[in-house]
XYZ file of C-alpha atoms in Angstrom:
233
model
C 3.670 -0.457 -12.133
C 3.351 -3.196 -9.665
C 1.263 -5.854 -9.844
C -1.149 -5.061 -7.482
C -4.252 -7.563 -8.497
C -3.850 -10.031 -5.784
C -3.931 -7.381 -3.062
C -8.034 -7.196 -2.041
C -8.100 -4.819 1.257
C -6.130 -0.954 1.534
C -5.455 -1.232 5.821
C -5.107 2.693 6.864
C -3.516 4.143 9.287
C -5.123 7.015 11.015
C -3.319 9.704 12.380
C -1.749 11.932 9.931
C -2.456 9.408 7.040
C -6.575 9.981 6.615
C -6.654 12.867 9.805
C -4.571 15.897 9.245
C -3.267 16.394 12.511
C -1.248 19.373 12.351
C -3.995 21.151 10.589
C -6.293 19.972 13.407
C -4.245 20.887 16.253
C -2.012 24.010 15.854
C -4.605 26.412 15.625
C -5.815 25.693 19.240
C -1.910 25.310 20.252
C -1.528 28.641 18.605
C -4.334 30.069 20.628
C -2.893 28.827 23.644
C 0.878 29.913 23.256
C -0.835 33.205 22.727
C -2.974 33.016 26.172
C 0.388 32.112 28.035
C 2.385 34.790 26.036
C 4.996 31.871 25.231
C 7.297 32.656 22.619
C 7.025 29.292 20.420
C 4.837 29.024 17.542
C 2.107 26.357 17.113
C 3.978 24.272 14.602
C 7.160 24.275 16.782
C 4.930 23.109 19.742
C 3.342 20.317 17.584
C 6.707 19.378 15.952
C 8.179 18.706 19.331
C 4.983 17.131 20.634
C 4.806 14.255 17.517
C 8.311 14.256 17.545
C 8.416 13.198 21.388
C 5.108 10.865 21.119
C 6.462 8.456 18.871
C 9.386 8.292 21.449
C 7.204 7.241 24.385
C 5.568 4.496 21.269
C 8.886 2.813 21.067
C 9.744 3.103 24.618
C 6.222 1.634 25.726
C 6.434 -1.252 22.595
C 10.213 -2.044 23.629
C 10.125 -2.314 27.991
C 6.756 -4.849 27.502
C 5.221 -4.066 30.577
C 2.302 -3.611 29.537
C 0.388 -1.903 26.463
C -0.324 2.103 27.766
C -2.103 3.121 24.964
C -2.246 5.673 22.336
C -3.456 8.795 24.330
C -1.338 7.920 27.354
C 1.608 8.397 24.950
C 0.166 11.420 23.678
C -0.263 12.834 27.386
C 3.130 11.806 28.533
C 4.412 13.684 25.333
C 2.327 16.421 26.060
C 3.593 16.783 29.543
C 6.932 16.272 28.517
C 6.695 18.834 25.612
C 5.234 21.393 28.046
C 8.242 20.664 30.488
C 10.614 21.337 27.640
C 9.184 25.090 27.037
C 9.260 26.006 30.591
C 5.615 25.602 30.942
C 4.346 23.999 34.130
C 2.135 20.934 33.180
C -0.921 21.775 35.324
C -4.002 19.240 35.185
C -6.280 21.673 33.448
C -3.992 22.477 30.998
C -2.956 18.861 30.243
C -6.752 18.369 30.075
C -7.531 21.476 27.596
C -4.744 20.395 25.844
C -5.588 16.755 25.141
C -9.465 17.846 24.278
C -7.886 18.639 20.397
C -7.422 15.669 19.535
C -11.769 15.150 19.395
C -12.015 17.377 16.935
C -9.524 16.043 14.563
C -10.626 16.350 10.922
C -9.153 14.341 7.536
C -7.507 15.635 4.818
C -9.859 17.157 2.090
C -9.474 14.893 -0.426
C -10.091 11.958 1.702
C -13.944 11.070 1.612
C -13.873 11.079 -1.887
C -11.366 8.957 -2.476
C -12.322 6.429 -0.099
C -15.633 6.184 -2.090
C -13.993 5.755 -4.996
C -11.591 2.884 -3.236
C -14.269 0.893 -1.846
C -15.551 -0.308 -4.971
C -12.843 -2.267 -5.488
C -11.100 -3.069 -1.872
C -12.562 -3.704 1.046
C -11.190 -0.660 3.634
C -9.765 -1.337 6.654
C -7.982 1.163 9.721
C -5.004 -0.031 10.974
C -4.074 1.897 13.444
C -2.126 2.917 16.536
C -5.164 3.955 17.966
C -7.265 2.970 21.221
C -10.231 0.946 20.339
C -12.464 3.158 22.034
C -11.098 6.588 20.465
C -10.490 5.047 16.627
C -14.482 3.868 16.916
C -15.447 7.898 17.910
C -12.907 9.232 15.326
C -14.088 7.585 12.265
C -17.482 7.913 13.079
C -17.676 11.239 14.218
C -14.746 12.812 12.544
C -13.940 10.760 9.601
C -17.685 9.924 9.067
C -17.168 7.283 6.929
C -18.194 3.151 7.491
C -15.024 1.351 6.914
C -14.961 -2.917 6.643
C -13.275 -3.307 9.466
C -11.103 -1.177 12.271
C -7.940 -2.687 14.270
C -6.666 -1.024 17.036
C -2.985 -2.357 18.547
C -4.747 -2.693 21.420
C -5.289 -6.331 19.976
C -2.078 -6.904 20.242
C -0.387 -4.742 22.959
C 2.331 -3.349 20.945
C 2.420 -0.147 18.220
C 3.323 -0.382 15.190
C 5.818 -1.169 13.754
C 5.780 -3.854 15.439
C 5.555 -7.119 13.457
C 2.349 -8.764 15.305
C -0.056 -5.727 14.525
C 0.504 -6.318 10.828
C 0.156 -10.144 10.908
C -2.643 -10.376 13.503
C -4.653 -7.707 11.131
C -4.404 -9.883 8.009
C -5.324 -13.060 10.033
C -8.469 -11.049 11.479
C -9.872 -9.942 8.124
C -9.243 -13.854 6.941
C -6.038 -13.007 3.807
C -2.334 -12.964 3.453
C -0.329 -10.290 4.111
C 0.591 -10.110 0.212
C -3.520 -9.671 -0.136
C -2.861 -6.196 2.276
C -1.992 -3.018 1.128
C -0.849 -0.581 4.322
C -1.606 2.915 3.233
C 0.385 5.041 5.577
C 2.138 8.237 5.799
C 4.681 7.377 8.344
C 7.783 5.346 6.815
C 8.005 3.207 9.615
C 5.305 1.913 9.473
C 5.761 1.634 5.279
C 8.810 -0.244 6.382
C 6.644 -2.547 9.210
C 4.104 -3.796 6.371
C 6.541 -4.256 3.645
C 8.769 -6.672 6.584
C 5.787 -8.883 6.980
C 4.548 -9.105 3.274
C 2.465 -5.781 2.593
C 2.259 -4.123 -0.473
C 2.553 -0.382 0.604
C 1.873 3.075 -0.633
C 3.951 5.621 1.026
C 1.448 9.436 1.036
C 4.224 11.827 1.711
C 1.983 15.085 2.016
C 5.387 17.092 3.030
C 8.413 15.601 0.984
C 10.079 13.944 4.199
C 12.954 11.270 3.390
C 12.053 7.810 3.165
C 13.453 4.901 5.800
C 17.544 3.760 4.860
C 15.774 0.216 4.302
C 15.158 -2.889 1.729
C 11.763 -2.623 2.649
C 10.358 0.034 0.038
C 6.702 1.402 -0.907
C 5.140 0.216 -3.999
C 4.621 3.521 -4.897
C 5.042 6.974 -3.119
C 2.111 9.880 -3.583
C 1.568 13.023 -2.255
C -2.249 12.800 -1.416
C -5.109 10.217 -1.518
C -6.015 11.725 -5.019
C -3.046 10.346 -6.369
C -3.544 7.219 -4.589
C -6.801 6.609 -6.464
C -5.247 7.550 -9.756
C -2.427 4.974 -8.873
C -4.423 2.239 -7.563
C -7.265 2.384 -9.765
C -5.414 2.931 -13.073
C -5.765 0.269 -15.665
């Protein structure tokens, strides 16, 4: 095991790492598809929506025309996905599907793990989400009081922009080597490692990792394994 003795803060991605996006969003998507008699699975629709959202985020950062915000990219990606499947994106329809994002739930093992990790580390949210949305989700959906909730709004660019990780470490009064990124997104792990963070990749779905020199210190399947890795003697 790599020496992580200098790490004092764990910075967590929220969407897909702590919050179960697919498990939370696919059921309402399926209800929508059934109502509109669309021959497409909720899983496939969500896969398309999520993939397009990431393109929207990358475009937003690369163009440097002003940070749109997380929910704006989610909405644009939804409109694109509806068009992709031949569905007219009316304001009512878009609003109804977007409202499902306020009902996101954490993976079941997350809260017990956070309570154990809090005995040794500062626990920090480091997320692409909008500040107000993060406050709502951490208080009402995760129901956990983190030591710090850091939104990329502060930087005006989405992860994996280096400024996000560097600004977060600075805000915590720590060196990047004292921070460890926990994320289910390999691009997030890569970005954090490139900035000097330590990192653990939470790979719930056995996805491939980036072809890069910036590898995680460990790969785990869930937060139970994360806790075992970080708190082992």
